[in-house]
PDB file of C-alpha atoms in Angstrom:
ATOM      1  CA  MET A   1    -109.422 -94.035-299.083  1.00  0.00           C
ATOM      2  CA  LYS A   2    -109.737 -96.197-295.944  1.00  0.00           C
ATOM      3  CA  LYS A   3    -106.991 -94.118-294.304  1.00  0.00           C
ATOM      4  CA  PHE A   4    -108.902 -90.915-295.061  1.00  0.00           C
ATOM      5  CA  LYS A   5    -112.084 -92.329-293.498  1.00  0.00           C
ATOM      6  CA  PHE A   6    -110.184 -93.569-290.438  1.00  0.00           C
ATOM      7  CA  LEU A   7    -108.499 -90.181-289.959  1.00  0.00           C
ATOM      8  CA  LEU A   8    -111.778 -88.286-290.185  1.00  0.00           C
ATOM      9  CA  THR A   9    -113.519 -90.688-287.805  1.00  0.00           C
ATOM     10  CA  ALA A  10    -110.684 -90.414-285.266  1.00  0.00           C
ATOM     11  CA  MET A  11    -110.731 -86.613-285.407  1.00  0.00           C
ATOM     12  CA  LEU A  12    -114.496 -86.465-284.965  1.00  0.00           C
ATOM     13  CA  LEU A  13    -114.346 -88.856-282.007  1.00  0.00           C
ATOM     14  CA  ALA A  14    -111.662 -86.687-280.436  1.00  0.00           C
ATOM     15  CA  CYS A  15    -113.789 -83.597-280.965  1.00  0.00           C
ATOM     16  CA  SER A  16    -116.814 -85.324-279.427  1.00  0.00           C
ATOM     17  CA  SER A  17    -114.761 -86.326-276.377  1.00  0.00           C
ATOM     18  CA  MET A  18    -113.563 -82.745-275.925  1.00  0.00           C
ATOM     19  CA  SER A  19    -117.089 -81.359-276.187  1.00  0.00           C
ATOM     20  CA  PHE A  20    -118.408 -83.892-273.671  1.00  0.00           C
ATOM     21  CA  ALA A  21    -115.623 -83.041-271.223  1.00  0.00           C
ATOM     22  CA  GLN A  22    -116.309 -79.332-271.569  1.00  0.00           C
ATOM     23  CA  PHE A  23    -120.030 -79.916-271.093  1.00  0.00           C
ATOM     24  CA  MET A  24    -119.404 -81.881-267.870  1.00  0.00           C
ATOM     25  CA  ASN A  25    -117.051 -79.167-266.608  1.00  0.00           C
ATOM     26  CA  SER A  26    -119.634 -76.492-267.280  1.00  0.00           C
ATOM     27  CA  LYS A  27    -122.216 -78.549-265.374  1.00  0.00           C
ATOM     28  CA  GLY A  28    -119.916 -78.900-262.388  1.00  0.00           C
ATOM     29  CA  SER A  29    -118.648 -75.343-262.185  1.00  0.00           C
ATOM     30  CA  SER A  30    -120.376 -72.069-262.934  1.00  0.00           C
ATOM     31  CA  SER A  31    -116.990 -70.493-263.758  1.00  0.00           C
ATOM     32  CA  ALA A  32    -116.209 -73.011-266.542  1.00  0.00           C
ATOM     33  CA  THR A  33    -116.119 -71.708-270.100  1.00  0.00           C
ATOM     34  CA  SER A  34    -119.102 -72.874-272.166  1.00  0.00           C
ATOM     35  CA  THR A  35    -118.774 -74.052-275.760  1.00  0.00           C
ATOM     36  CA  SER A  36    -122.042 -72.199-276.493  1.00  0.00           C
ATOM     37  CA  ASP A  37    -119.929 -69.020-276.813  1.00  0.00           C
ATOM     38  CA  VAL A  38    -119.103 -70.061-280.417  1.00  0.00           C
ATOM     39  CA  ALA A  39    -120.875 -67.573-282.677  1.00  0.00           C
ATOM     40  CA  ALA A  40    -122.442 -68.071-286.099  1.00  0.00           C
ATOM     41  CA  TRP A  41    -120.267 -67.278-289.105  1.00  0.00           C
ATOM     42  CA  HIS A  42    -120.114 -66.739-292.836  1.00  0.00           C
ATOM     43  CA  GLY A  43    -117.118 -66.672-295.139  1.00  0.00           C
ATOM     44  CA  LEU A  44    -115.161 -68.022-298.082  1.00  0.00           C
ATOM     45  CA  ARG A  45    -113.435 -71.391-298.469  1.00  0.00           C
ATOM     46  CA  PHE A  46    -110.841 -72.627-300.950  1.00  0.00           C
ATOM     47  CA  SER A  47    -110.028 -76.330-301.144  1.00  0.00           C
ATOM     48  CA  TYR A  48    -107.751 -78.708-302.964  1.00  0.00           C
ATOM     49  CA  ASP A  49    -109.836 -81.683-304.149  1.00  0.00           C
ATOM     50  CA  ARG A  50    -108.760 -85.234-304.880  1.00  0.00           C
ATOM     51  CA  THR A  51    -111.681 -86.895-306.662  1.00  0.00           C
ATOM     52  CA  PHE A  52    -111.770 -90.683-306.924  1.00  0.00           C
ATOM     53  CA  MET A  53    -113.613 -92.036-310.006  1.00  0.00           C
ATOM     54  CA  SER A  54    -114.133 -95.785-309.520  1.00  0.00           C
ATOM     55  CA  TYR A  55    -115.404 -98.045-312.296  1.00  0.00           C
ATOM     56  CA  ASP A  56    -117.489-100.985-311.112  1.00  0.00           C
ATOM     57  CA  TYR A  57    -116.297-103.555-313.630  1.00  0.00           C
ATOM     58  CA  GLU A  58    -113.202-105.680-314.022  1.00  0.00           C
ATOM     59  CA  GLY A  59    -110.216-104.409-315.994  1.00  0.00           C
ATOM     60  CA  ALA A  60    -111.092-100.710-315.872  1.00  0.00           C
ATOM     61  CA  ASP A  61    -108.556 -98.187-314.570  1.00  0.00           C
ATOM     62  CA  ASP A  62    -109.782 -95.657-312.016  1.00  0.00           C
ATOM     63  CA  ASN A  63    -109.431 -91.982-312.962  1.00  0.00           C
ATOM     64  CA  ASN A  64    -108.321 -89.958-309.938  1.00  0.00           C
ATOM     65  CA  MET A  65    -108.831 -86.275-310.657  1.00  0.00           C
ATOM     66  CA  ASN A  66    -107.169 -83.191-309.188  1.00  0.00           C
ATOM     67  CA  GLY A  67    -109.066 -79.968-308.773  1.00  0.00           C
ATOM     68  CA  PHE A  68    -110.265 -77.199-306.495  1.00  0.00           C
ATOM     69  CA  THR A  69    -113.450 -75.724-305.026  1.00  0.00           C
ATOM     70  CA  ILE A  70    -114.337 -72.134-304.135  1.00  0.00           C
ATOM     71  CA  ASP A  71    -117.177 -71.938-301.570  1.00  0.00           C
ATOM     72  CA  TYR A  72    -119.285 -69.344-299.858  1.00  0.00           C
ATOM     73  CA  VAL A  73    -120.685 -70.640-296.545  1.00  0.00           C
ATOM     74  CA  HIS A  74    -123.183 -69.235-294.037  1.00  0.00           C
ATOM     75  CA  ALA A  75    -123.980 -70.777-290.641  1.00  0.00           C
ATOM     76  CA  PHE A  76    -127.094 -70.295-288.481  1.00  0.00           C
ATOM     77  CA  LYS A  77    -127.345 -71.255-284.810  1.00  0.00           C
ATOM     78  CA  ILE A  78    -130.303 -73.572-284.201  1.00  0.00           C
ATOM     79  CA  THR A  79    -130.359 -73.875-280.389  1.00  0.00           C
ATOM     80  CA  GLN A  80    -129.457 -71.661-277.429  1.00  0.00           C
ATOM     81  CA  SER A  81    -128.384 -74.431-275.060  1.00  0.00           C
ATOM     82  CA  LEU A  82    -125.903 -76.151-277.388  1.00  0.00           C
ATOM     83  CA  PRO A  83    -123.444 -74.802-279.988  1.00  0.00           C
ATOM     84  CA  LEU A  84    -125.252 -76.477-282.902  1.00  0.00           C
ATOM     85  CA  PHE A  85    -125.363 -74.814-286.300  1.00  0.00           C
ATOM     86  CA  ILE A  86    -126.747 -75.407-289.771  1.00  0.00           C
ATOM     87  CA  GLU A  87    -124.202 -74.428-292.422  1.00  0.00           C
ATOM     88  CA  THR A  88    -125.142 -74.000-296.060  1.00  0.00           C
ATOM     89  CA  GLY A  89    -123.901 -72.077-299.074  1.00  0.00           C
ATOM     90  CA  ALA A  90    -122.675 -72.809-302.594  1.00  0.00           C
ATOM     91  CA  GLY A  91    -119.411 -73.909-304.183  1.00  0.00           C
ATOM     92  CA  LEU A  92    -117.970 -74.006-307.689  1.00  0.00           C
ATOM     93  CA  ASN A  93    -115.933 -77.187-308.331  1.00  0.00           C
ATOM     94  CA  PHE A  94    -113.312 -77.748-311.036  1.00  0.00           C
ATOM     95  CA  ALA A  95    -111.555 -81.087-311.632  1.00  0.00           C
ATOM     96  CA  ARG A  96    -109.297 -82.579-314.307  1.00  0.00           C
ATOM     97  CA  TRP A  97    -107.715 -85.923-315.131  1.00  0.00           C
ATOM     98  CA  SER A  98    -105.171 -86.537-317.899  1.00  0.00           C
ATOM     99  CA  ASP A  99    -103.030 -89.403-319.113  1.00  0.00           C
ATOM    100  CA  SER A 100    -100.594 -89.903-321.979  1.00  0.00           C
ATOM    101  CA  GLU A 101     -98.611 -92.754-323.485  1.00  0.00           C
ATOM    102  CA  SER A 102     -96.151 -93.160-326.343  1.00  0.00           C
ATOM    103  CA  GLU A 103     -95.655 -96.144-328.614  1.00  0.00           C
ATOM    104  CA  GLU A 104     -94.341 -97.051-332.050  1.00  0.00           C
ATOM    105  CA  ILE A 105     -96.953 -98.117-334.618  1.00  0.00           C
ATOM    106  CA  TYR A 106     -95.767 -99.325-338.051  1.00  0.00           C
ATOM    107  CA  GLY A 107     -92.485 -97.458-337.578  1.00  0.00           C
ATOM    108  CA  TYR A 108     -94.131 -94.168-336.582  1.00  0.00           C
ATOM    109  CA  GLU A 109     -93.721 -92.560-333.163  1.00  0.00           C
ATOM    110  CA  CYS A 110     -97.212 -92.047-331.770  1.00  0.00           C
ATOM    111  CA  GLU A 111     -98.366 -90.228-328.627  1.00  0.00           C
ATOM    112  CA  ILE A 112    -101.879 -90.681-327.254  1.00  0.00           C
ATOM    113  CA  LYS A 113    -103.345 -88.219-324.745  1.00  0.00           C
ATOM    114  CA  ASN A 114    -106.659 -88.551-322.902  1.00  0.00           C
ATOM    115  CA  SER A 115    -108.210 -86.030-320.533  1.00  0.00           C
ATOM    116  CA  ILE A 116    -111.454 -85.364-318.658  1.00  0.00           C
ATOM    117  CA  THR A 117    -112.439 -81.889-317.426  1.00  0.00           C
ATOM    118  CA  THR A 118    -115.472 -81.151-315.245  1.00  0.00           C
ATOM    119  CA  LEU A 119    -117.179 -78.154-313.666  1.00  0.00           C
ATOM    120  CA  GLY A 120    -119.937 -78.367-311.069  1.00  0.00           C
ATOM    121  CA  LEU A 121    -121.995 -76.365-308.571  1.00  0.00           C
ATOM    122  CA  THR A 122    -122.425 -77.877-305.080  1.00  0.00           C
ATOM    123  CA  ILE A 123    -124.988 -76.833-302.457  1.00  0.00           C
ATOM    124  CA  PRO A 124    -124.277 -78.366-299.012  1.00  0.00           C
ATOM    125  CA  VAL A 125    -126.419 -78.544-295.866  1.00  0.00           C
ATOM    126  CA  ASN A 126    -124.299 -79.503-292.846  1.00  0.00           C
ATOM    127  CA  LEU A 127    -124.897 -79.931-289.123  1.00  0.00           C
ATOM    128  CA  VAL A 128    -121.949 -78.371-287.262  1.00  0.00           C
ATOM    129  CA  TYR A 129    -120.973 -78.607-283.577  1.00  0.00           C
ATOM    130  CA  GLY A 130    -118.773 -75.747-282.391  1.00  0.00           C
ATOM    131  CA  ILE A 131    -116.229 -76.568-279.683  1.00  0.00           C
ATOM    132  CA  GLY A 132    -114.661 -73.426-278.261  1.00  0.00           C
ATOM    133  CA  ILE A 133    -111.049 -73.938-277.148  1.00  0.00           C
ATOM    134  CA  ASN A 134    -110.494 -70.305-276.132  1.00  0.00           C
ATOM    135  CA  ASP A 135    -111.571 -66.880-277.349  1.00  0.00           C
ATOM    136  CA  LYS A 136    -109.463 -67.261-280.532  1.00  0.00           C
ATOM    137  CA  MET A 137    -109.749 -70.946-281.450  1.00  0.00           C
ATOM    138  CA  ALA A 138    -112.592 -73.389-282.092  1.00  0.00           C
ATOM    139  CA  ILE A 139    -112.983 -76.876-283.560  1.00  0.00           C
ATOM    140  CA  LYS A 140    -116.067 -77.480-285.710  1.00  0.00           C
ATOM    141  CA  PRO A 141    -116.777 -81.100-286.727  1.00  0.00           C
ATOM    142  CA  PHE A 142    -119.587 -81.411-289.267  1.00  0.00           C
ATOM    143  CA  THR A 143    -121.600 -83.851-291.306  1.00  0.00           C
ATOM    144  CA  GLY A 144    -124.402 -83.425-293.795  1.00  0.00           C
ATOM    145  CA  PHE A 145    -125.666 -83.794-297.329  1.00  0.00           C
ATOM    146  CA  TYR A 146    -125.119 -82.010-300.616  1.00  0.00           C
ATOM    147  CA  LEU A 147    -126.636 -81.548-304.054  1.00  0.00           C
ATOM    148  CA  ARG A 148    -124.253 -81.125-306.994  1.00  0.00           C
ATOM    149  CA  ALA A 149    -125.247 -79.919-310.444  1.00  0.00           C
ATOM    150  CA  ASN A 150    -122.736 -81.060-313.076  1.00  0.00           C
ATOM    151  CA  LEU A 151    -122.514 -78.011-315.332  1.00  0.00           C
ATOM    152  CA  MET A 152    -119.812 -79.133-317.747  1.00  0.00           C
ATOM    153  CA  GLY A 153    -117.997 -82.338-318.581  1.00  0.00           C
ATOM    154  CA  LYS A 154    -115.660 -82.905-321.526  1.00  0.00           C
ATOM    155  CA  SER A 155    -113.450 -85.769-322.604  1.00  0.00           C
ATOM    156  CA  LYS A 156    -110.628 -85.147-325.082  1.00  0.00           C
ATOM    157  CA  TYR A 157    -108.672 -87.669-327.156  1.00  0.00           C
ATOM    158  CA  GLU A 158    -105.540 -86.510-328.981  1.00  0.00           C
ATOM    159  CA  LEU A 159    -103.289 -88.544-331.295  1.00  0.00           C
ATOM    160  CA  THR A 160     -99.892 -87.234-332.434  1.00  0.00           C
ATOM    161  CA  VAL A 161     -98.022 -89.061-335.210  1.00  0.00           C
ATOM    162  CA  ASP A 162     -94.577 -87.757-336.215  1.00  0.00           C
ATOM    163  CA  GLY A 163     -95.434 -84.265-334.935  1.00  0.00           C
ATOM    164  CA  GLU A 164     -98.870 -84.039-336.586  1.00  0.00           C
ATOM    165  CA  SER A 165    -101.843 -84.037-334.211  1.00  0.00           C
ATOM    166  CA  GLU A 166    -105.536 -84.790-334.467  1.00  0.00           C
ATOM    167  CA  ASP A 167    -107.996 -84.564-331.594  1.00  0.00           C
ATOM    168  CA  GLU A 168    -111.626 -85.258-330.742  1.00  0.00           C
ATOM    169  CA  THR A 169    -113.644 -83.674-327.919  1.00  0.00           C
ATOM    170  CA  TYR A 170    -116.721 -85.365-326.437  1.00  0.00           C
ATOM    171  CA  ASN A 171    -119.517 -83.895-324.329  1.00  0.00           C
ATOM    172  CA  LEU A 172    -119.996 -86.302-321.400  1.00  0.00           C
ATOM    173  CA  PHE A 173    -123.700 -85.391-321.158  1.00  0.00           C
ATOM    174  CA  ASP A 174    -124.492 -85.835-324.872  1.00  0.00           C
ATOM    175  CA  LYS A 175    -126.027 -89.151-325.937  1.00  0.00           C
ATOM    176  CA  ASP A 176    -124.749 -88.656-329.488  1.00  0.00           C
ATOM    177  CA  ASP A 177    -121.173 -88.417-328.185  1.00  0.00           C
ATOM    178  CA  MET A 178    -121.286 -90.970-325.378  1.00  0.00           C
ATOM    179  CA  GLY A 179    -124.179 -93.308-326.170  1.00  0.00           C
ATOM    180  CA  ASP A 180    -126.996 -94.111-323.748  1.00  0.00           C
ATOM    181  CA  ASP A 181    -124.829 -96.257-321.446  1.00  0.00           C
ATOM    182  CA  GLY A 182    -121.938 -93.807-321.142  1.00  0.00           C
ATOM    183  CA  THR A 183    -123.825 -90.528-320.620  1.00  0.00           C
ATOM    184  CA  TRP A 184    -123.063 -88.770-317.326  1.00  0.00           C
ATOM    185  CA  ASN A 185    -125.774 -87.577-314.916  1.00  0.00           C
ATOM    186  CA  ARG A 186    -126.408 -83.892-314.468  1.00  0.00           C
ATOM    187  CA  VAL A 187    -127.355 -84.155-310.762  1.00  0.00           C
ATOM    188  CA  GLN A 188    -125.514 -85.880-307.894  1.00  0.00           C
ATOM    189  CA  VAL A 189    -126.609 -86.257-304.270  1.00  0.00           C
ATOM    190  CA  GLY A 190    -124.215 -87.281-301.515  1.00  0.00           C
ATOM    191  CA  TRP A 191    -123.024 -87.261-297.911  1.00  0.00           C
ATOM    192  CA  GLN A 192    -119.976 -85.631-296.372  1.00  0.00           C
ATOM    193  CA  ILE A 193    -118.097 -85.531-293.074  1.00  0.00           C
ATOM    194  CA  GLY A 194    -115.182 -83.446-291.846  1.00  0.00           C
ATOM    195  CA  THR A 195    -113.834 -80.992-289.323  1.00  0.00           C
ATOM    196  CA  THR A 196    -112.520 -77.418-289.278  1.00  0.00           C
ATOM    197  CA  LEU A 197    -110.122 -75.592-286.963  1.00  0.00           C
ATOM    198  CA  ASP A 198    -110.782 -71.858-286.615  1.00  0.00           C
ATOM    199  CA  ILE A 199    -107.921 -69.565-285.582  1.00  0.00           C
ATOM    200  CA  ASN A 200    -109.310 -66.036-285.219  1.00  0.00           C
ATOM    201  CA  LYS A 201    -110.998 -65.408-288.576  1.00  0.00           C
ATOM    202  CA  PHE A 202    -108.908 -67.965-290.476  1.00  0.00           C
ATOM    203  CA  ASN A 203    -109.611 -71.695-290.642  1.00  0.00           C
ATOM    204  CA  ILE A 204    -108.245 -74.959-291.998  1.00  0.00           C
ATOM    205  CA  GLY A 205    -110.046 -78.269-292.410  1.00  0.00           C
ATOM    206  CA  ILE A 206    -110.430 -81.625-294.098  1.00  0.00           C
ATOM    207  CA  ALA A 207    -113.492 -83.406-295.467  1.00  0.00           C
ATOM    208  CA  TYR A 208    -114.544 -86.592-297.222  1.00  0.00           C
ATOM    209  CA  ALA A 209    -117.568 -86.698-299.551  1.00  0.00           C
ATOM    210  CA  LEU A 210    -119.312 -89.689-301.124  1.00  0.00           C
ATOM    211  CA  ASP A 211    -121.913 -89.575-303.911  1.00  0.00           C
ATOM    212  CA  PHE A 212    -125.009 -91.716-303.351  1.00  0.00           C
ATOM    213  CA  ASN A 213    -125.836 -92.177-307.025  1.00  0.00           C
ATOM    214  CA  GLU A 214    -123.519 -93.131-309.878  1.00  0.00           C
ATOM    215  CA  ILE A 215    -122.266 -90.301-312.046  1.00  0.00           C
ATOM    216  CA  ALA A 216    -122.551 -92.696-315.024  1.00  0.00           C
ATOM    217  CA  GLU A 217    -123.384 -96.363-315.400  1.00  0.00           C
ATOM    218  CA  LYS A 218    -120.979 -98.381-313.184  1.00  0.00           C
ATOM    219  CA  LEU A 219    -118.991 -95.233-312.364  1.00  0.00           C
ATOM    220  CA  LYS A 220    -118.933 -93.972-308.763  1.00  0.00           C
ATOM    221  CA  SER A 221    -117.241 -90.890-307.355  1.00  0.00           C
ATOM    222  CA  SER A 222    -115.985 -89.679-303.979  1.00  0.00           C
ATOM    223  CA  LYS A 223    -113.762 -86.823-302.872  1.00  0.00           C
ATOM    224  CA  PHE A 224    -111.151 -85.874-300.260  1.00  0.00           C
ATOM    225  CA  GLN A 225    -110.652 -82.164-299.560  1.00  0.00           C
ATOM    226  CA  VAL A 226    -108.120 -79.982-297.756  1.00  0.00           C
ATOM    227  CA  ARG A 227    -109.638 -76.571-297.028  1.00  0.00           C
ATOM    228  CA  LEU A 228    -108.470 -73.052-296.208  1.00  0.00           C
ATOM    229  CA  GLY A 229    -110.922 -70.325-295.332  1.00  0.00           C
ATOM    230  CA  TYR A 230    -111.671 -66.890-293.936  1.00  0.00           C
ATOM    231  CA  ASN A 231    -114.706 -65.809-291.906  1.00  0.00           C
ATOM    232  CA  PHE A 232    -116.080 -62.289-292.289  1.00  0.00           C
TER     233      PHE A 232
END
């Protein structure tokens, strides 16, 4: 996690240095290329997500989930003198964690499987700075906030004894299933930071997101993303 934050910070600092250098060049020479040539965009994004679920009490194992997000994004330019944009849109997020263990109980071979599956809808609002490298490439560091609605969350417990299985499924938002202390929140608010490299209409990027509020009591979540996209 610290490595991810350090990498993102270093990339954003590098992008800021490049933009400052280009700005100074454009001030000193009328023939210099201006970063304001970066145009607004809209498109689709697909990302691999690594979600970190951290319990805030001793002895609990963190559940790191794998998943993906499909986003639609739309950017609007907010000033004529600088390549600053507001980017918003909506994304559908899927994530899953699973674990299994085998042991012998009273002479019987037993296998225990646990899994958590979630589905959410995220609406981001990011401030983006577009740094034009040439007429085909641009770097776009961004930061902003997001609202996530947790649409579905299920936990499944399965016990197999000598080939015969029984399972129980729990709704993570149901007080009858989880109890008052274990119920998950339907709404999350957070902050994110990242950068994107555009090559013609295609782009790649990375991002780190951190929820402000706990998803459940003493349970915090954050996310690292690797993104691929296409601008229309």
